[in-house]
Coordinates of C-alpha atoms in Angstrom, one line a residue:
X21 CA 79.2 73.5 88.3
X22 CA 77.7 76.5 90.0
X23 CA 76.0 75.8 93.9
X24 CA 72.6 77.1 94.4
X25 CA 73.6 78.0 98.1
X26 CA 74.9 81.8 99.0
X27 CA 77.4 82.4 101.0
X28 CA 78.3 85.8 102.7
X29 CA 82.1 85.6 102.3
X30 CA 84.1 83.2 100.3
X31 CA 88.0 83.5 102.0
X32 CA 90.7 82.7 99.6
X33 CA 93.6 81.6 101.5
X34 CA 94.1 79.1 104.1
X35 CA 96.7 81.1 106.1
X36 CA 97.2 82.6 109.3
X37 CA 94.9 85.5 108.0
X38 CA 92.4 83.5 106.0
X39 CA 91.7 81.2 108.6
X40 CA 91.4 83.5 110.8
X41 CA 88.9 85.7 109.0
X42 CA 87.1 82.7 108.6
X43 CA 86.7 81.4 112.2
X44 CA 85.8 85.1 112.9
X45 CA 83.0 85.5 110.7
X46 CA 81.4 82.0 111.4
X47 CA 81.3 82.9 114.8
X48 CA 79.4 86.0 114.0
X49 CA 76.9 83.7 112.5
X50 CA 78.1 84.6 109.0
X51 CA 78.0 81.6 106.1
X52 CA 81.6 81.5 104.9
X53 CA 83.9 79.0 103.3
X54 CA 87.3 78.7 103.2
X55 CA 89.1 78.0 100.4
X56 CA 92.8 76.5 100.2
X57 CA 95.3 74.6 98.6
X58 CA 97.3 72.0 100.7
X59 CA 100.7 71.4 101.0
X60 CA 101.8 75.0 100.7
X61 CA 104.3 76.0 103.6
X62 CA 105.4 79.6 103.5
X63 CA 109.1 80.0 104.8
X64 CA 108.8 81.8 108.0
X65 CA 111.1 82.1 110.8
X66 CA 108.1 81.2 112.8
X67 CA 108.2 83.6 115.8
X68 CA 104.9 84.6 117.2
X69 CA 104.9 87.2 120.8
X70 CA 102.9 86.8 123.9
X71 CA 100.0 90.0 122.6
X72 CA 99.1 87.4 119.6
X73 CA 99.4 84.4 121.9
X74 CA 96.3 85.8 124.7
X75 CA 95.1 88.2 121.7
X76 CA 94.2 84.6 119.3
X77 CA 93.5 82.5 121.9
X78 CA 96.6 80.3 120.8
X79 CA 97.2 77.1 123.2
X80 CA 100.9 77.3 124.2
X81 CA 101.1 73.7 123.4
X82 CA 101.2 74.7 120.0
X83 CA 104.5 76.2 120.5
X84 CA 107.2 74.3 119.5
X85 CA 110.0 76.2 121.2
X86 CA 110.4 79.4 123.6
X87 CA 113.1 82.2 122.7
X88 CA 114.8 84.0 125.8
X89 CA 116.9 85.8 123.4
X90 CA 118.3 86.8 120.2
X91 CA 122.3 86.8 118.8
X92 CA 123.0 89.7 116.5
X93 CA 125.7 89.0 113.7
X94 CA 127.3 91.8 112.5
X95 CA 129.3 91.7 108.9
X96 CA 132.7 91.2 110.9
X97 CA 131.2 88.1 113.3
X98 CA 130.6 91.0 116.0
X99 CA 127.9 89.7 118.6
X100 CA 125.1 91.7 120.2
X101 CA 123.3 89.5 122.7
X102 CA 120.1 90.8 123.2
X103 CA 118.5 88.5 126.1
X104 CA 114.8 89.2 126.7
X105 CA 114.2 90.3 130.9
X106 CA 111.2 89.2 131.1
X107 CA 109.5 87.1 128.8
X108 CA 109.7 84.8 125.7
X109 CA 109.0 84.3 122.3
X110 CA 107.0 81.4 121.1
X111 CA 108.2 79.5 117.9
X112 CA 105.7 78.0 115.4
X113 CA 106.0 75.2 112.8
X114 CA 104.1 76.9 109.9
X115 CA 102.8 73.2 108.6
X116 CA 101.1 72.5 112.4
X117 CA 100.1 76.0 112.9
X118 CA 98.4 77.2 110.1
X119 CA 96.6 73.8 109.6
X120 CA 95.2 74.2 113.4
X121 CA 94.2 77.8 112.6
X122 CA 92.2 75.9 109.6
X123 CA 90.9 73.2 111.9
X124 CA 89.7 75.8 114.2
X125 CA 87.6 77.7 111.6
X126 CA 85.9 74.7 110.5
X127 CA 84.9 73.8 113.9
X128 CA 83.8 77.3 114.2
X129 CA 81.2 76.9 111.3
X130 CA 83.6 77.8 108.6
X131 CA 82.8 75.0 105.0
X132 CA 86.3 74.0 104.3
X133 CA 87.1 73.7 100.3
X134 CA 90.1 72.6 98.4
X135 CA 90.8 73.9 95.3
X136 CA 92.7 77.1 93.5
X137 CA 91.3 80.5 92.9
X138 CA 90.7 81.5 89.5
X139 CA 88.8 84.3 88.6
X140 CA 85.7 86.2 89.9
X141 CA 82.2 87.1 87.8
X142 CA 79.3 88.7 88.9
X143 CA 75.8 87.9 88.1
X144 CA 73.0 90.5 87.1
X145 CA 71.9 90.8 90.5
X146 CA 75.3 91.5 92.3
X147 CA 76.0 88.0 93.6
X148 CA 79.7 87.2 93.2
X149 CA 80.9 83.7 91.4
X150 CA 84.4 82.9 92.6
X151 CA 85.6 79.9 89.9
X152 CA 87.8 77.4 91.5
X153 CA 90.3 75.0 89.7
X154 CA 90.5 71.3 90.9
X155 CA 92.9 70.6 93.3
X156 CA 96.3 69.7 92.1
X157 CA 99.5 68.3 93.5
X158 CA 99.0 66.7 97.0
X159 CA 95.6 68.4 97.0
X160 CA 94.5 66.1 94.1
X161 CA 96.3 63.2 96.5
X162 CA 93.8 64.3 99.2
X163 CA 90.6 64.8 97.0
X164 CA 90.9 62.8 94.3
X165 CA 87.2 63.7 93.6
X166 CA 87.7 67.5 93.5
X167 CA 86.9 68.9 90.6
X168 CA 86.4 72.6 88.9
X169 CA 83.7 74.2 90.9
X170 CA 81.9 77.3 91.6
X171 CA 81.0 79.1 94.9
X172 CA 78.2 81.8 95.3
X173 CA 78.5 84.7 97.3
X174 CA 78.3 88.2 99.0
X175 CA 82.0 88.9 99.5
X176 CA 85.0 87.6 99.0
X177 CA 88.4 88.2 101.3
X178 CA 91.5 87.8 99.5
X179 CA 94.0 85.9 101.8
X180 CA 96.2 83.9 99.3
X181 CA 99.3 85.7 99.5
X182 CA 102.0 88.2 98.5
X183 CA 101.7 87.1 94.7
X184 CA 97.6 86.9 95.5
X185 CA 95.7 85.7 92.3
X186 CA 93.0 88.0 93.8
X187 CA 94.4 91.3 94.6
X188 CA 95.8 91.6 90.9
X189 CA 92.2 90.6 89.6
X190 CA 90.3 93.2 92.0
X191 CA 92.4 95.5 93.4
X192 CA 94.4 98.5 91.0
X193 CA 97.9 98.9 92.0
X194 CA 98.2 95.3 93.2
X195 CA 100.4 94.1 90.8
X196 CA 103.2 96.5 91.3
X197 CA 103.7 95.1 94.8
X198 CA 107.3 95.0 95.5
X199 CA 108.8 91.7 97.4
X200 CA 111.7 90.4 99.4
X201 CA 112.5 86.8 98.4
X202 CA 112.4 84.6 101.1
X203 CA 113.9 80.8 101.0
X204 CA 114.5 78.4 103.7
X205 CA 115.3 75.0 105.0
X206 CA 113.7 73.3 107.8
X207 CA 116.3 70.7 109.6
X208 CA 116.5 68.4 112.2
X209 CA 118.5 70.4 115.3
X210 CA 121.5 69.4 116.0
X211 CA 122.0 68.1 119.9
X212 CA 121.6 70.1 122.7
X213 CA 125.3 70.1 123.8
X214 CA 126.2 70.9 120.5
X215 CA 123.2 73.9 120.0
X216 CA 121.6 76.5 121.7
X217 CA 118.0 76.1 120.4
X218 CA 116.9 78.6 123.4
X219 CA 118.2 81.8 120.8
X220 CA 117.3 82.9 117.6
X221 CA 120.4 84.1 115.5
X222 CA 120.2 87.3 113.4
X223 CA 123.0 87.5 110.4
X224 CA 123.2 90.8 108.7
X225 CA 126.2 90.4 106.3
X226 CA 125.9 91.6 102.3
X227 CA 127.1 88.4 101.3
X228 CA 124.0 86.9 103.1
X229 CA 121.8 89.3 102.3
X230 CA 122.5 92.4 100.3
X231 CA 119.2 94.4 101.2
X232 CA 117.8 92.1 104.3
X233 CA 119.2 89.6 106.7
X234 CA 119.8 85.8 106.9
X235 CA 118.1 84.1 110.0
X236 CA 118.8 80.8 112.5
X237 CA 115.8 80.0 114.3
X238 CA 115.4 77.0 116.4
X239 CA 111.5 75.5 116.5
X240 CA 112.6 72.5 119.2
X241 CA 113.6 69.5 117.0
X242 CA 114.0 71.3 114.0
X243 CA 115.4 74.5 113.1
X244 CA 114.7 77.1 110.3
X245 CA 117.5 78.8 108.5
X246 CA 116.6 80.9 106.3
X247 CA 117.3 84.6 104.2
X248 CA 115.4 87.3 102.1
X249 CA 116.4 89.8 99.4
X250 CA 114.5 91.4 97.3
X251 CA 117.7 91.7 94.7
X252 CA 116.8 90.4 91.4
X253 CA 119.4 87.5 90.3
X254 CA 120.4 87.2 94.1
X255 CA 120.9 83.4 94.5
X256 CA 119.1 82.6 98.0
X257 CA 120.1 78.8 98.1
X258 CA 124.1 79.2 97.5
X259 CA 123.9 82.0 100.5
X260 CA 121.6 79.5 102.7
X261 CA 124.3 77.1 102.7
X262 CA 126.6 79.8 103.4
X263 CA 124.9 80.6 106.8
X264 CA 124.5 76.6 107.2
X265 CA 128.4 76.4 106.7
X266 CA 129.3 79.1 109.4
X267 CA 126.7 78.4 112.2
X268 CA 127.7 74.9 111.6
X269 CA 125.0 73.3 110.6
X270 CA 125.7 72.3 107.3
X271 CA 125.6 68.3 108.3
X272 CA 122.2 69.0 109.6
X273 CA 119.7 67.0 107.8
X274 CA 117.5 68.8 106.0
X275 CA 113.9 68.0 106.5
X276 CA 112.3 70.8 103.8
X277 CA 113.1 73.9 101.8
X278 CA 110.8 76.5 101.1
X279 CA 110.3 79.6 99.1
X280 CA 107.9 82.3 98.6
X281 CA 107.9 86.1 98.2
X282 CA 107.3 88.5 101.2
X283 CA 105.6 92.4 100.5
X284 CA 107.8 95.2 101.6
X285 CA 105.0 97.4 102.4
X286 CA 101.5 97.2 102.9
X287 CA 99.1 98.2 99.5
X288 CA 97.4 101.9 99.4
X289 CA 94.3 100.1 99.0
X290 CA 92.6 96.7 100.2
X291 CA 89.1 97.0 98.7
X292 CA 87.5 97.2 95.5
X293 CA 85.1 99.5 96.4
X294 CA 82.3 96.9 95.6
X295 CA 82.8 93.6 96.9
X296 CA 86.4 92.1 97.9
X297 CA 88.9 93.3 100.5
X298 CA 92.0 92.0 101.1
X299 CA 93.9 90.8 104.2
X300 CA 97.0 89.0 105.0
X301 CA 100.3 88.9 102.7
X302 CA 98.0 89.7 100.1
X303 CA 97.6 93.2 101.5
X304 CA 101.2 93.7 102.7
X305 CA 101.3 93.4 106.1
X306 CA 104.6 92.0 106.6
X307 CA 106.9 94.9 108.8
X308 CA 109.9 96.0 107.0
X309 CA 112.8 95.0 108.4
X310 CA 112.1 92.6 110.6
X311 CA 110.3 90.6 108.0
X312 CA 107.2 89.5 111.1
X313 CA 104.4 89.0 109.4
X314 CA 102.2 85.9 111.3
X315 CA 100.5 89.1 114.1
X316 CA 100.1 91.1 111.2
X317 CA 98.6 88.7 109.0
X318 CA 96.1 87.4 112.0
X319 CA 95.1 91.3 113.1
X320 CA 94.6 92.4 109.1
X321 CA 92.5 88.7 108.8
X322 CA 90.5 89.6 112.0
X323 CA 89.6 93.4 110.8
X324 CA 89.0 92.3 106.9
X325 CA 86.3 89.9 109.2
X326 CA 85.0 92.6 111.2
X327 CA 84.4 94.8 108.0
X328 CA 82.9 92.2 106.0
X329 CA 80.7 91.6 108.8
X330 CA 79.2 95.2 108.8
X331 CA 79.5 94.8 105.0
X332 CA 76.3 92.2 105.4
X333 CA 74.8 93.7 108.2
X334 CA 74.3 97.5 106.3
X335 CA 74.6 96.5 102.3
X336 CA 77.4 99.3 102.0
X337 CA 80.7 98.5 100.3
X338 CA 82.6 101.5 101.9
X339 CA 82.2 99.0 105.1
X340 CA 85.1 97.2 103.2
X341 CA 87.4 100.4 103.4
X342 CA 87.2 100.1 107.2
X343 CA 90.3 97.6 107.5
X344 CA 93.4 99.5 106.2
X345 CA 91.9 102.2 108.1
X346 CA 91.5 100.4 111.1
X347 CA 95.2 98.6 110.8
X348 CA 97.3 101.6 109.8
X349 CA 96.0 103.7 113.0
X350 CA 97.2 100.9 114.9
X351 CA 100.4 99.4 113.2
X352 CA 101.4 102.1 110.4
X353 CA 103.9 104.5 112.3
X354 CA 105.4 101.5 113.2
X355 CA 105.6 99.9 109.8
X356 CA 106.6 103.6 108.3
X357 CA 109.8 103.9 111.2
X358 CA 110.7 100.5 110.3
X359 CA 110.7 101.1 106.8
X360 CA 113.0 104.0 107.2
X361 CA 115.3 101.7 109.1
X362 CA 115.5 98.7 106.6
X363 CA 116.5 101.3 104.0
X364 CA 118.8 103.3 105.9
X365 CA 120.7 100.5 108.3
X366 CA 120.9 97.4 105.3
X367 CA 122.6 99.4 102.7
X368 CA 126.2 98.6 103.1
X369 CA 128.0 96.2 105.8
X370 CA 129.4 99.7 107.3
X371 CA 126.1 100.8 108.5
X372 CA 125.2 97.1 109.2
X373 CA 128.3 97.3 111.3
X374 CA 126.8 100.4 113.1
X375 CA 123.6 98.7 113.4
X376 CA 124.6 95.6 115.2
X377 CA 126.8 97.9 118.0
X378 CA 123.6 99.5 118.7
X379 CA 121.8 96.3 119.0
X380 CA 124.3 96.1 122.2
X381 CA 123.0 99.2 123.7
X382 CA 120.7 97.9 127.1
X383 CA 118.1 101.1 126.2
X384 CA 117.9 99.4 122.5
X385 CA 117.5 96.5 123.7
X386 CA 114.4 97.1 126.5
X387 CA 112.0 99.2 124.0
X388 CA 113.1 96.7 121.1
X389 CA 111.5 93.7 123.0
X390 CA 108.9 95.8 124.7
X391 CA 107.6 97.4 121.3
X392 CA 108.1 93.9 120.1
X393 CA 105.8 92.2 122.9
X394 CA 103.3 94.4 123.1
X395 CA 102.7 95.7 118.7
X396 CA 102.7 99.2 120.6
X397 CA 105.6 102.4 120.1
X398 CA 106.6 102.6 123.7
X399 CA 106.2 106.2 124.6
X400 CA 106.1 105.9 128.3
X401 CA 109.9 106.4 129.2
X402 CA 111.3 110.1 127.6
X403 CA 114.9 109.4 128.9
X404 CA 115.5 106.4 127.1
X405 CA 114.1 107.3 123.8
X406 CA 116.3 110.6 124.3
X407 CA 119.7 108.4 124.9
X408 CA 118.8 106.1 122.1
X409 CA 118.1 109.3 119.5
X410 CA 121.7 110.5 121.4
X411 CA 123.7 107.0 120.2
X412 CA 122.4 106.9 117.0
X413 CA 123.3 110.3 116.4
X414 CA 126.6 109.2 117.4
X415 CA 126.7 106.4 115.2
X416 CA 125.5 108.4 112.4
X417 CA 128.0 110.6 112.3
X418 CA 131.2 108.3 112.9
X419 CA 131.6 109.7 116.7
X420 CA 130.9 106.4 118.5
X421 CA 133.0 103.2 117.7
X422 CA 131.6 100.0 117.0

């Protein structure tokens, strides 16, 4: 059934970048729903720094637990303890967080719908029909009266992931998106005198991982441990319980498991020139290396708003272009240097080796987390960045031990 009403923006994608594209534009006074399907948790280590924290307006009761540090796990069980001076970072439950990202938008004046994307058609007159399935699984739990509908509008924002349904539709070059995969389970902690849920743990061993890095990250009463590779025929689970087995957590109950695919790199385009821009997973924010993608995902869902905003305001589709500009002035030199060291440092467990001794290094470790806190190269101390270049010349070449 096709609505009469017509909206200015229909955002597919309930995430992190969805909702927050939506809450943005329905506080410019913009008509926009938000389209989802429930019960979809993507496996994410969780962590979230101060700059999205003040930048989102995110209550710090929403954190479930505070970092002071990070463990570094070399392929030989070499640590680099890399405490953060001055500071924390805040840890997320995906299923709380993005729901209350969703709330939020719908108290902002966003129409919340729950259904599945399915293809777009255009009318003679330019308006854009955006066919939606009924909702299935626990959505049809939920809804029971759902059924296959059609929304109206001016634009549409595609927010509904690394695999997103819309990009490959609208966008050319979308569906050679390349992907780490990413699975995790969520379980209960184990006891404070038998855990230190105050650190996240970093594994980088080729048995893990052969192209990324197995994670332990405690969210307060439970914990995500997790891995990544973007090796096809990798078995993630087997290699889970692996890191379960030597962290010793493999009695831990487990709560959930989870599964999804993460980009490697963002796409050269996010618009269609006409009517649809993307934001979120579905435009590859994620940073290399790390694998952080919740900032990234909010700030791309924040500018695809902004330029959908001016998109209605002027008529002009090249309003739509304005977000990968906007984003890659701000975030791509970062997302270039660490894509050069993802493919450099995880090759072998030798240079992993390497890598985790100059995780150790007290210069490495203050522009890591201040880079890290503030989504900005840090430029402002000369010396340090020529010591660092210094040691990993060093390490490059064999010269330094690890």
């Amino acid at each position: 059934m096709t609505g009469e009403t017509i909206y200015d923006c229909v955002v597919v994608g309930g995430g992190p970048a969805g909702a927050t594209a939506a809450a943005d534009l329905a506080r410019r006074g913009r008509s926009v729903v938000l389209l989802d399907r429930d019960g979809r948790i993507k496996p994410c280590g969780g962590a979230i720094p101060p700059r999205l924290m003040s930048e989102f307006e995110i209550p710090e009761d929403l954190l479930v637990a505070r970092a002071t540090g990070a463990r570094v796990f070399s392929p030989s069980s070499r640590i680099a303890d890399m405490p953060i001076a001055d500071g924390y970072v805040g840890m997320v439950d995906r299923d709380a967080f993005d729901e209350w990202l969703r709330v939020r938008a719908g108290e902002a004046g966003a129409v919340r719908r729950h259904g599945a994307f399915e293809r777009i058609e255009r009318e003679a007159d330019g308006v854009v029909q955006v066919h939606c399935s009924a909702a299935a699984g626990r959505d049809a739990e939920a809804h029971p009266a759902a059924g296959a509908f059609v929304l109206r509008t001016r634009c549409v924002i595609g927010a509904d992931g690394a695999r997103s349904v819309v990009a490959k539709q609208a966008i050319r070059g979308a569906d050679r998106m390349r992907y780490v995969f990413a699975y995790h389970e969520i379980i209960a902690s184990p006891p404070p005198e038998e855990f230190d849920g105050s650190s996240c743990e970093v594994h980088y061993r080729g048995s893990l991982s052969p192209d990324f890095y197995g994670w332990v990250f405690p969210h307060g009463k439970t914990t995500s441990v997790g891995l990544g590779s973007a090796q096809k025929g990798f078995r993630l689970r087997p290699a889970v319980e692996a890191l379960r087995r030597s962290s010793g957590l493999e009695n831990a109950r487990t709560i959930r498991r989870e599964g999804a695919p993460i980009p490697l790199r963002p796409l050269r385009r996010w618009d269609n020139g006409r009517d649809v821009v993307l934001a979120g997973d579905a435009a590859g924010v994620v940073a290399p290396a790390s694998g952080e993608g919740i900032y990234y995902a909010m700030t791309g869902g924040r500018l695809a708003a902004e330029a959908v905003d001016r998109f209605c305001a002027t008529g002009e589709a090249r309003a739509l272009r304005s977000a990968r500009r906007r984003f890659m002035r701000s975030h791509g030199q970062v997302f270039w240097i660490l894509g050069i060291m993802q493919r450099f440092w995880y090759a072998s467990d030798q240079r992993r080796e390497r890598f985790v001794a100059i995780c150790r290094d007290t210069d490495v470790q203050e522009l890591t987390w201040a880079a890290y806190m503030t989504k900005e190269l840090v430029r402002a101390k000369p010396l340090v960045h020529l010591r660092i270049f210094a040691k990993n010349m060093a390490h490059l070449t064999g010269l330094a031990s690890t």
